[in-house]
CSV table of C-alpha atoms in Angstrom, one decimal:
chain,number,residue,atom,x,y,z
V,106,GLU,CA,29.0,-1.6,15.6
V,107,ALA,CA,27.8,-2.1,19.0
V,108,GLY,CA,24.7,-2.1,19.3
V,109,VAL,CA,21.9,-0.5,22.0
V,110,ALA,CA,22.9,-2.5,25.3
V,111,GLN,CA,20.1,-2.7,28.2
V,112,SER,CA,20.4,-4.1,31.5
V,113,PRO,CA,19.1,-6.5,33.4
V,114,ARG,CA,17.0,-8.3,30.6
V,115,TYR,CA,14.6,-9.4,33.2
V,116,LYS,CA,13.6,-8.0,36.1
V,117,ILE,CA,10.4,-10.0,38.9
V,118,ILE,CA,9.4,-7.4,41.9
V,119,GLU,CA,6.3,-6.7,43.9
V,120,LYS,CA,4.0,-4.5,43.2
V,121,ARG,CA,4.9,-0.8,45.0
V,122,GLN,CA,8.7,-1.7,44.8
V,123,SER,CA,11.0,0.3,42.7
V,124,VAL,CA,12.8,-0.5,39.5
V,125,ALA,CA,15.5,1.4,37.4
V,126,PHE,CA,16.3,-0.1,33.7
V,127,TRP,CA,19.8,1.0,31.9
V,128,CYS,CA,20.3,1.3,28.2
V,129,ASN,CA,23.2,2.7,26.6
V,130,PRO,CA,22.7,3.7,22.8
V,131,ILE,CA,24.5,3.4,19.4
V,132,SER,CA,27.8,5.8,19.6
V,133,GLY,CA,26.8,8.9,18.3
V,134,HIS,CA,23.1,8.4,18.5
V,135,ALA,CA,21.9,11.8,19.4
V,136,THR,CA,18.1,10.4,19.9
V,137,LEU,CA,17.3,8.0,22.4
V,138,TYR,CA,13.5,6.2,22.9
V,139,TRP,CA,12.2,4.4,25.9
V,140,TYR,CA,9.1,2.0,24.5
V,141,GLN,CA,6.8,0.3,26.7
V,142,GLN,CA,5.6,-3.4,24.9
V,143,ILE,CA,2.8,-4.8,26.6
V,144,LEU,CA,2.5,-8.4,25.4
V,145,GLY,CA,0.6,-8.6,22.2
V,146,GLN,CA,1.0,-4.8,21.4
V,147,GLY,CA,3.0,-2.5,19.1
V,148,PRO,CA,5.5,-0.2,21.6
V,149,LYS,CA,4.5,2.5,23.0
V,150,LEU,CA,6.3,5.9,22.9
V,151,LEU,CA,7.2,7.1,26.6
V,152,ILE,CA,9.9,9.4,26.5
V,153,GLN,CA,12.3,10.6,23.6
V,154,PHE,CA,15.3,12.4,23.9
V,155,GLN,CA,17.5,14.5,21.8
V,156,ASN,CA,20.9,14.9,23.1
V,157,ASN,CA,20.2,15.4,27.2
V,158,GLY,CA,16.9,17.4,26.4
V,159,VAL,CA,13.6,15.8,26.5
V,160,VAL,CA,11.7,16.3,22.9
V,161,ASP,CA,8.5,14.4,24.0
V,162,ASP,CA,7.1,12.7,27.6
V,163,SER,CA,3.5,12.8,26.9
V,164,GLN,CA,2.7,9.4,27.2
V,165,LEU,CA,5.0,9.0,30.4
V,166,PRO,CA,3.1,8.3,33.6
V,167,LYS,CA,5.0,11.1,35.3
V,168,ASP,CA,3.5,10.1,38.8
V,169,ARG,CA,5.6,7.0,38.7
V,170,PHE,CA,7.6,7.0,36.0
V,171,SER,CA,10.8,8.9,35.4
V,172,ALA,CA,13.5,8.9,32.8
V,173,GLU,CA,17.0,11.0,32.5
V,174,ARG,CA,19.9,11.0,30.0
V,175,LEU,CA,22.2,13.3,32.5
V,176,LYS,CA,25.3,13.7,29.9
V,177,GLY,CA,23.7,13.0,26.3
V,178,VAL,CA,24.4,9.2,26.5
V,179,ASP,CA,23.1,6.3,28.3
V,180,SER,CA,19.7,6.5,29.9
V,181,THR,CA,17.8,5.3,32.8
V,182,LEU,CA,14.0,4.8,33.5
V,183,LYS,CA,12.8,4.1,36.8
V,184,ILE,CA,9.5,3.3,38.1
V,185,GLN,CA,8.4,3.9,41.5
V,186,PRO,CA,6.3,3.0,42.8
V,187,ALA,CA,5.4,-0.2,40.5
V,188,LYS,CA,2.0,-1.4,39.6
V,189,LEU,CA,0.8,-4.6,38.3
V,190,GLU,CA,-0.4,-2.9,35.0
V,191,ASP,CA,3.1,-2.0,34.5
V,192,SER,CA,4.2,-5.6,33.7
V,193,ALA,CA,5.6,-5.1,29.9
V,194,VAL,CA,8.7,-5.1,28.1
V,195,TYR,CA,10.8,-2.2,27.9
V,196,LEU,CA,13.0,-1.0,24.8
V,197,CYS,CA,15.3,1.5,24.4
V,198,ALA,CA,15.8,2.7,20.7
V,199,SER,CA,18.4,5.0,19.4
V,200,SER,CA,18.8,6.9,16.1
V,201,LEU,CA,21.3,9.9,14.8
V,202,ASP,CA,19.1,12.1,15.4
V,203,ALA,CA,15.3,13.0,15.6
V,204,SER,CA,14.7,13.8,11.9
V,205,GLY,CA,13.0,10.3,10.5
V,206,ASN,CA,16.2,8.1,10.9
V,207,ILE,CA,16.2,4.4,11.7
V,208,GLN,CA,15.6,3.2,15.0
V,209,TYR,CA,17.7,0.6,16.3
V,210,PHE,CA,16.5,-1.1,19.6
V,211,GLY,CA,17.9,-3.0,22.4
V,212,ALA,CA,16.9,-6.7,23.6
V,213,GLY,CA,14.8,-4.8,26.4
V,214,THR,CA,14.0,-5.5,29.9
V,215,ARG,CA,11.2,-7.9,30.5
V,216,LEU,CA,9.5,-6.6,33.7
V,217,SER,CA,7.2,-8.8,36.0
V,218,VAL,CA,5.3,-6.9,38.6
V,219,LEU,CA,3.8,-9.2,41.3
C,251,GLY,CA,-5.1,12.0,18.7
C,252,GLN,CA,-3.4,10.0,15.5
C,253,GLN,CA,-4.6,6.1,15.3
C,254,VAL,CA,-2.6,3.4,13.4
C,255,MET,CA,-4.8,0.5,12.9
C,256,GLN,CA,-3.1,-2.7,11.2
C,257,ILE,CA,-4.9,-5.6,9.6
C,258,PRO,CA,-5.1,-8.3,9.6
C,259,GLN,CA,-4.0,-8.7,13.5
C,260,TYR,CA,-3.3,-12.5,13.0
C,261,GLN,CA,-2.3,-14.7,9.9
C,262,HIS,CA,-1.5,-17.9,9.4
C,263,VAL,CA,-0.1,-19.1,5.6
C,264,GLN,CA,0.7,-22.4,4.4
C,265,GLU,CA,4.7,-22.3,3.3
C,266,GLY,CA,4.9,-20.8,-0.6
C,267,GLU,CA,1.6,-18.7,0.5
C,268,ASP,CA,1.7,-15.0,-0.1
C,269,PHE,CA,1.1,-12.5,2.5
C,270,THR,CA,0.0,-9.2,2.7
C,271,THR,CA,-0.5,-6.6,5.9
C,272,TYR,CA,-1.7,-3.1,5.7
C,273,CYS,CA,-1.7,-0.1,7.8
C,274,ASN,CA,-4.2,2.4,8.0
C,275,SER,CA,-3.6,5.9,9.5
C,276,SER,CA,-6.6,8.5,10.5
C,277,THR,CA,-4.1,11.1,9.4
C,278,THR,CA,-1.6,12.0,6.6
C,279,LEU,CA,1.2,10.5,7.1
C,280,SER,CA,5.1,12.0,6.7
C,281,ASN,CA,6.8,9.0,6.3
C,282,ILE,CA,6.2,5.2,7.6
C,283,GLN,CA,8.8,2.6,8.7
C,284,TRP,CA,8.0,-1.1,8.9
C,285,TYR,CA,9.7,-3.3,11.5
C,286,LYS,CA,9.7,-6.9,11.9
C,287,GLN,CA,10.0,-8.6,15.6
C,288,ARG,CA,10.7,-12.1,15.9
C,289,PRO,CA,8.9,-14.1,18.7
C,290,GLY,CA,11.1,-12.8,21.7
C,291,GLY,CA,13.2,-10.8,20.0
C,292,HIS,CA,13.4,-7.1,19.2
C,293,PRO,CA,11.8,-4.8,16.4
C,294,VAL,CA,13.8,-4.8,13.6
C,295,PHE,CA,13.9,-2.1,10.7
C,296,LEU,CA,13.0,-3.2,6.9
C,297,ILE,CA,12.2,0.1,4.9
C,298,GLN,CA,11.0,3.6,5.3
C,299,LEU,CA,8.8,5.6,2.7
C,300,VAL,CA,8.5,8.8,2.4
C,301,LYS,CA,6.9,9.7,-1.1
C,302,SER,CA,3.2,9.7,-2.0
C,303,GLY,CA,2.8,6.2,-4.0
C,304,GLU,CA,6.0,5.1,-3.6
C,305,VAL,CA,7.2,1.3,-3.8
C,306,LYS,CA,10.2,-0.4,-2.8
C,307,LYS,CA,11.3,-4.1,-2.7
C,308,GLN,CA,13.3,-6.2,-0.7
C,309,LYS,CA,13.8,-9.6,-2.4
C,310,ARG,CA,10.3,-11.2,-1.6
C,311,LEU,CA,8.9,-8.2,0.4
C,312,THR,CA,7.4,-5.6,-1.5
C,313,PHE,CA,6.4,-2.0,0.4
C,314,GLN,CA,3.9,0.2,-1.1
C,315,PHE,CA,2.8,3.7,0.3
C,316,GLY,CA,-0.5,5.1,-0.3
C,317,GLU,CA,-1.3,7.9,-2.6
C,318,ALA,CA,-2.9,9.8,-0.3
C,319,LYS,CA,-0.3,8.9,2.2
C,320,LYS,CA,-2.4,7.4,4.7
C,321,ASN,CA,-2.0,4.0,4.3
C,322,SER,CA,1.1,1.4,3.4
C,323,SER,CA,1.4,-2.0,2.6
C,324,LEU,CA,3.4,-4.8,3.1
C,325,HIS,CA,3.8,-8.1,0.9
C,326,ILE,CA,5.7,-11.1,1.0
C,327,THR,CA,5.6,-13.1,-1.9
C,328,ALA,CA,6.0,-17.2,-1.4
C,329,THR,CA,6.2,-16.8,2.5
C,330,GLN,CA,9.1,-19.0,3.8
C,331,THR,CA,9.3,-20.5,7.7
C,332,THR,CA,11.9,-17.4,8.8
C,333,ASP,CA,9.6,-15.0,7.9
C,334,VAL,CA,7.3,-16.0,11.0
C,335,GLY,CA,7.4,-12.8,13.5
C,336,THR,CA,5.3,-9.7,14.2
C,337,TYR,CA,5.2,-7.0,11.4
C,338,PHE,CA,4.8,-3.7,12.6
C,339,CYS,CA,4.3,0.1,10.5
C,340,ALA,CA,5.3,3.0,12.6
C,341,VAL,CA,4.1,6.4,11.7
C,342,THR,CA,4.6,10.0,11.9
C,343,SER,CA,2.6,13.3,10.9
C,344,GLY,CA,5.2,16.3,10.6
C,345,THR,CA,6.8,15.0,14.5
C,346,TYR,CA,9.3,13.2,14.7
C,347,LYS,CA,7.4,11.2,17.1
C,348,TYR,CA,6.6,7.9,16.1
C,349,ILE,CA,3.3,6.0,16.8
C,350,PHE,CA,3.5,1.9,16.2
C,351,GLY,CA,0.6,0.4,14.6
C,352,THR,CA,-0.6,-2.7,16.3
C,353,GLY,CA,1.0,-5.3,14.5
C,354,THR,CA,0.3,-8.0,12.2
C,355,ARG,CA,1.4,-11.6,13.7
C,356,LEU,CA,2.2,-14.0,11.1
C,357,LYS,CA,2.6,-17.9,11.6
C,358,VAL,CA,3.8,-19.8,8.5
C,359,LEU,CA,3.1,-23.3,8.5
C,360,ALA,CA,6.1,-25.9,6.8
């Protein structure tokens, strides 16, 4: 069974530039999560999708971050414009559904904002 | 809002010594999951606890859910160098939104 795929693995941009991350969850998983993990901290949930609908985006900085999962499969997370404090690893995870199932994480995208 | 604290933040042990990390919540939990993240890696699921007072074992790892469902512990017996990493608890309180703890970083000295 293929795992959660993320790309790119690494990205370096300058502040005020835009960046996009892509995630393809495990086939058949209805729930998709985007987390931000700052060095030395635990993952922080940015947004949670159930199929193509948003379940929770309370911690997503909506003035600069956006995410979509149009067909209920893969997803993109965008930052526009980036700030220095956005430097982090962005993790995508998926689970069968939202009811307390195991979350399977991708390898993440390490973003450095200079 | 809900707060999840893990202690200790760091732990260095000699190989063969035991290790315990604690996860404490400010609110009553529906369930708790434990994950391990190797250096440079991504979180990997270890176990899920649902019932008050529940104890689960995986080889040298023992997981416990507190009676009041506000705390949990992970105990590793006779640590090995392969146990190195950061251990996170992830909790939920009646919703399906998981909040990750601050993590305990374990180093094992050979």
